[in-house]
Tab-separated table of C-alpha atoms in Angstrom:
chain	number	residue	atom	x	y	z
A	25	ASP	CA	-11.096	0.398	0.593
A	26	ILE	CA	-11.761	3.426	2.796
A	27	GLN	CA	-10.279	6.717	1.625
A	28	MET	CA	-9.088	9.302	4.137
A	29	THR	CA	-8.929	12.976	3.208
A	30	GLN	CA	-7.181	15.555	5.364
A	31	SER	CA	-7.515	19.298	5.188
A	32	PRO	CA	-5.691	21.491	4.840
A	33	SER	CA	-2.667	19.901	3.148
A	34	SER	CA	-0.471	22.594	4.641
A	35	LEU	CA	-0.902	25.221	7.287
A	36	SER	CA	1.148	28.143	8.525
A	37	ALA	CA	0.713	29.171	12.140
A	38	SER	CA	2.510	30.932	14.959
A	39	VAL	CA	3.631	29.765	18.378
A	40	GLY	CA	0.673	30.075	20.730
A	41	ASP	CA	-1.970	29.675	18.004
A	42	ARG	CA	-4.851	27.237	18.239
A	43	VAL	CA	-4.808	24.911	15.246
A	44	THR	CA	-7.355	22.433	13.914
A	45	ILE	CA	-6.761	19.748	11.297
A	46	THR	CA	-9.669	17.872	9.751
A	47	CYS	CA	-9.877	14.286	8.515
A	48	ARG	CA	-12.807	12.847	6.593
A	49	ALA	CA	-13.451	9.174	5.848
A	50	SER	CA	-15.168	7.960	2.682
A	51	GLN	CA	-17.539	5.885	4.848
A	52	SER	CA	-18.355	5.583	8.518
A	53	ILE	CA	-15.469	4.324	10.629
A	54	SER	CA	-17.115	4.726	14.030
A	55	SER	CA	-14.299	5.967	16.303
A	56	TYR	CA	-11.504	3.957	14.713
A	57	LEU	CA	-9.458	7.034	13.906
A	58	ASN	CA	-5.875	7.679	14.982
A	59	TRP	CA	-3.561	10.675	14.652
A	60	TYR	CA	0.220	10.669	14.187
A	61	GLN	CA	2.928	13.320	14.221
A	62	GLN	CA	6.012	12.929	12.039
A	63	LYS	CA	9.116	15.087	12.088
A	64	PRO	CA	11.657	15.057	9.237
A	65	GLY	CA	13.796	11.931	9.195
A	66	LYS	CA	11.886	10.349	12.047
A	67	ALA	CA	9.247	7.649	12.390
A	68	PRO	CA	5.658	8.719	13.006
A	69	LYS	CA	4.541	9.026	16.619
A	70	LEU	CA	1.067	8.103	17.842
A	71	LEU	CA	-0.720	11.089	19.399
A	72	ILE	CA	-4.397	10.180	19.584
A	73	TYR	CA	-6.119	6.809	19.240
A	74	ALA	CA	-9.774	5.861	19.024
A	75	ALA	CA	-10.594	9.408	17.906
A	76	SER	CA	-10.154	11.098	21.280
A	77	SER	CA	-7.864	9.091	23.581
A	78	LEU	CA	-4.527	10.732	24.307
A	79	GLN	CA	-1.562	8.380	23.972
A	80	SER	CA	0.594	8.122	27.080
A	81	GLY	CA	3.235	10.836	27.256
A	82	VAL	CA	1.578	13.130	24.729
A	83	PRO	CA	0.995	16.700	25.971
A	84	SER	CA	-2.562	17.627	26.852
A	85	ARG	CA	-2.577	20.500	24.348
A	86	PHE	CA	-3.329	17.815	21.747
A	87	SER	CA	-6.924	16.641	21.531
A	88	GLY	CA	-9.077	14.732	19.083
A	89	SER	CA	-12.780	14.556	18.418
A	90	GLY	CA	-15.317	13.170	16.010
A	91	SER	CA	-17.020	9.950	15.016
A	92	GLY	CA	-18.521	8.436	11.916
A	93	THR	CA	-16.863	10.199	8.993
A	94	ASP	CA	-15.613	13.545	10.337
A	95	PHE	CA	-12.763	14.019	12.783
A	96	THR	CA	-10.553	16.798	14.065
A	97	LEU	CA	-7.153	17.117	15.704
A	98	THR	CA	-6.728	20.280	17.747
A	99	ILE	CA	-3.548	21.746	19.179
A	100	SER	CA	-4.650	24.288	21.763
A	101	SER	CA	-1.481	26.383	21.916
A	102	LEU	CA	1.239	25.639	19.389
A	103	GLN	CA	4.723	25.054	20.715
A	104	PRO	CA	7.919	25.196	18.634
A	105	GLU	CA	8.264	21.404	18.752
A	106	ASP	CA	4.801	20.921	17.221
A	107	PHE	CA	5.835	22.007	13.740
A	108	ALA	CA	5.680	18.723	11.857
A	109	THR	CA	3.490	16.708	9.507
A	110	TYR	CA	0.320	15.160	10.885
A	111	TYR	CA	-1.448	12.064	9.536
A	112	CYS	CA	-4.800	10.539	10.317
A	113	GLN	CA	-5.359	6.798	9.968
A	114	GLN	CA	-8.495	4.691	9.947
A	115	SER	CA	-8.242	1.288	11.612
A	116	TYR	CA	-11.900	0.340	11.174
A	117	SER	CA	-11.276	-2.047	8.314
A	118	THR	CA	-8.410	-3.797	6.548
A	119	PRO	CA	-6.528	-2.355	4.841
A	120	CYS	CA	-6.052	0.481	7.247
A	121	SER	CA	-5.441	3.720	5.391
A	122	PHE	CA	-3.793	7.052	6.050
A	123	GLY	CA	-4.670	10.569	5.089
A	124	GLN	CA	-2.268	12.372	2.783
A	125	GLY	CA	-0.821	14.436	5.628
A	126	THR	CA	-0.978	18.020	6.844
A	127	LYS	CA	2.298	19.922	7.031
A	128	LEU	CA	2.264	22.446	9.847
A	129	GLU	CA	4.786	25.217	9.272
A	130	ILE	CA	5.942	28.235	11.195
A	131	LYS	CA	4.426	31.536	10.049
B	237	GLU	CA	12.387	-0.290	26.819
B	238	VAL	CA	9.956	-1.247	24.080
B	239	GLN	CA	11.866	-1.190	20.818
B	240	LEU	CA	11.712	-2.255	17.187
B	241	VAL	CA	14.898	-2.256	15.119
B	242	GLU	CA	14.789	-2.835	11.368
B	243	SER	CA	17.651	-3.992	9.202
B	244	GLY	CA	18.283	-5.308	5.719
B	245	GLY	CA	17.580	-2.275	3.588
B	246	GLY	CA	19.849	-1.142	0.793
B	247	LEU	CA	20.258	-0.593	-2.925
B	248	VAL	CA	18.881	-3.294	-5.216
B	249	GLN	CA	18.366	-3.487	-8.966
B	250	PRO	CA	14.887	-3.679	-10.477
B	251	GLY	CA	13.704	-7.259	-10.414
B	252	GLY	CA	15.922	-8.065	-7.457
B	253	SER	CA	15.134	-9.319	-3.965
B	254	LEU	CA	15.736	-8.165	-0.431
B	255	ARG	CA	14.759	-9.397	3.011
B	256	LEU	CA	14.002	-6.954	5.785
B	257	SER	CA	14.186	-7.958	9.430
B	258	CYS	CA	12.716	-6.315	12.504
B	259	SER	CA	13.991	-7.261	15.945
B	260	ALA	CA	11.573	-6.629	18.804
B	261	SER	CA	12.356	-6.155	22.477
B	262	GLY	CA	10.702	-4.933	25.646
B	263	PHE	CA	7.306	-6.548	25.051
B	264	THR	CA	5.807	-10.008	24.510
B	265	PHE	CA	6.305	-10.147	20.752
B	266	SER	CA	4.292	-13.339	20.302
B	267	SER	CA	1.143	-11.654	21.662
B	268	TYR	CA	0.857	-8.949	19.015
B	269	ALA	CA	0.008	-8.662	15.371
B	270	MET	CA	2.776	-6.865	13.507
B	271	HIS	CA	2.772	-4.639	10.455
B	272	TRP	CA	4.943	-3.067	7.782
B	273	VAL	CA	4.283	0.518	6.643
B	274	ARG	CA	6.350	2.292	4.002
B	275	GLN	CA	6.969	5.875	2.981
B	276	ALA	CA	8.353	6.838	-0.418
B	277	PRO	CA	10.705	9.840	-0.427
B	278	GLY	CA	8.714	13.022	0.180
B	279	LYS	CA	5.410	11.112	0.218
B	280	GLY	CA	2.841	9.916	2.730
B	281	LEU	CA	2.424	6.658	4.624
B	282	GLU	CA	1.361	3.457	2.850
B	283	TYR	CA	0.206	0.305	4.638
B	284	VAL	CA	2.052	-2.685	3.180
B	285	SER	CA	1.480	-5.893	5.107
B	286	ALA	CA	0.366	-7.439	8.371
B	287	ILE	CA	0.681	-10.743	10.191
B	288	SER	CA	-1.274	-12.118	13.122
B	289	SER	CA	0.371	-12.918	16.424
B	290	ASN	CA	0.820	-16.622	15.629
B	291	GLY	CA	1.609	-16.062	11.968
B	292	GLY	CA	-1.502	-17.862	10.803
B	293	SER	CA	-3.069	-14.893	9.061
B	294	THR	CA	-1.472	-12.384	6.722
B	295	TYR	CA	-2.519	-9.352	4.680
B	296	TYR	CA	-0.892	-7.633	1.706
B	297	ALA	CA	-1.633	-4.382	-0.054
B	298	ASP	CA	-2.556	-4.874	-3.704
B	299	SER	CA	0.624	-3.028	-4.687
B	300	VAL	CA	2.831	-5.781	-3.222
B	301	LYS	CA	0.621	-8.872	-3.373
B	302	GLY	CA	2.378	-11.802	-4.983
B	303	ARG	CA	5.796	-10.160	-4.623
B	304	PHE	CA	6.229	-9.639	-0.866
B	305	THR	CA	5.962	-12.222	1.916
B	306	ILE	CA	5.595	-11.350	5.577
B	307	SER	CA	6.624	-13.836	8.250
B	308	ARG	CA	7.691	-13.975	11.846
B	309	ASP	CA	9.759	-16.105	14.214
B	310	ASN	CA	8.302	-15.720	17.684
B	311	SER	CA	11.187	-17.721	19.194
B	312	LYS	CA	13.558	-15.024	17.919
B	313	ASN	CA	11.217	-12.028	18.448
B	314	THR	CA	11.747	-11.142	14.820
B	315	LEU	CA	9.501	-9.993	11.980
B	316	TYR	CA	10.484	-10.360	8.330
B	317	LEU	CA	9.493	-8.964	4.971
B	318	GLN	CA	10.783	-10.886	1.961
B	319	MET	CA	10.609	-8.648	-1.092
B	320	SER	CA	11.054	-9.933	-4.630
B	321	SER	CA	10.517	-8.653	-8.170
B	322	LEU	CA	11.297	-5.222	-6.810
B	323	ARG	CA	10.272	-2.147	-8.780
B	324	ALA	CA	11.358	1.479	-8.704
B	325	GLU	CA	8.062	2.349	-7.019
B	326	ASP	CA	8.995	0.131	-4.058
B	327	THR	CA	11.698	2.653	-3.144
B	328	ALA	CA	10.804	3.823	0.344
B	329	VAL	CA	11.609	3.781	4.023
B	330	TYR	CA	10.077	0.631	5.472
B	331	TYR	CA	8.821	0.786	9.042
B	332	CYS	CA	8.130	-2.174	11.299
B	333	VAL	CA	5.135	-1.357	13.494
B	334	LYS	CA	3.350	-2.796	16.513
B	335	GLY	CA	-0.374	-2.276	16.856
B	336	ILE	CA	-2.624	-1.855	19.869
B	337	PRO	CA	-4.874	-4.941	19.928
B	338	GLY	CA	-8.482	-4.315	19.063
B	339	ILE	CA	-7.995	-0.857	17.622
B	340	ASP	CA	-4.871	-1.293	15.474
B	341	ALA	CA	-3.462	2.100	16.300
B	342	PHE	CA	0.288	1.871	15.741
B	343	ASP	CA	1.916	2.693	19.062
B	344	ILE	CA	5.479	1.494	18.457
B	345	TRP	CA	7.461	2.197	15.286
B	346	GLY	CA	10.967	1.167	14.319
B	347	GLN	CA	13.429	3.738	13.053
B	348	GLY	CA	12.884	2.583	9.487
B	349	THR	CA	15.153	1.035	6.877
B	350	MET	CA	15.642	2.532	3.423
B	351	VAL	CA	15.117	0.405	0.334
B	352	THR	CA	16.244	1.881	-2.968
B	353	VAL	CA	15.381	0.105	-6.204
B	354	SER	CA	17.507	1.478	-9.017
B	355	SER	CA	19.852	0.343	-11.755
């Protein structure tokens, strides 16, 4: 099975900051990497699919990049509603697998 | 509106059984593979099970293999997860999820149903 490792596990930032979250796969997954946002008590929400494609309705301040084993999620200018937990997911092979999550908190 | 609504969660004793249901609307249910993902309290996301669009192919995580059964009724637009021999470590919110064909990104999630295994 493919292991996904996110860093950092938690992050404190301020409104307006540029933030980057990293996800690394234990083997190459091409561009089969997706990013989700989850707020407390809510289901995850798809932000980015296929490494860099923005899901419909997601603000353009979110972007994704990478291929192979190393990927990043960038939020260009943090907004108050962006404070949440973020997960990466590989869908290259079954079983799909998630990173452990990155909790983004207000500084 | 595209929607997934889970039901059937609750409190069950260790060794007991429970059946979760997921009612789909707003899309052609029979055209999509469907999945179950769970999240233990305060923990991350764990992929549990999947079923192909016609029900002919299924997948189970090792942690639930032999104890859980996924199925679907395309005439009723409903996905099921039959859970038996439940353990404390199965305690979680269970999400019904629709994937994007070909890339298996999960674009539609239900609200989740809580399963608590405790005596």
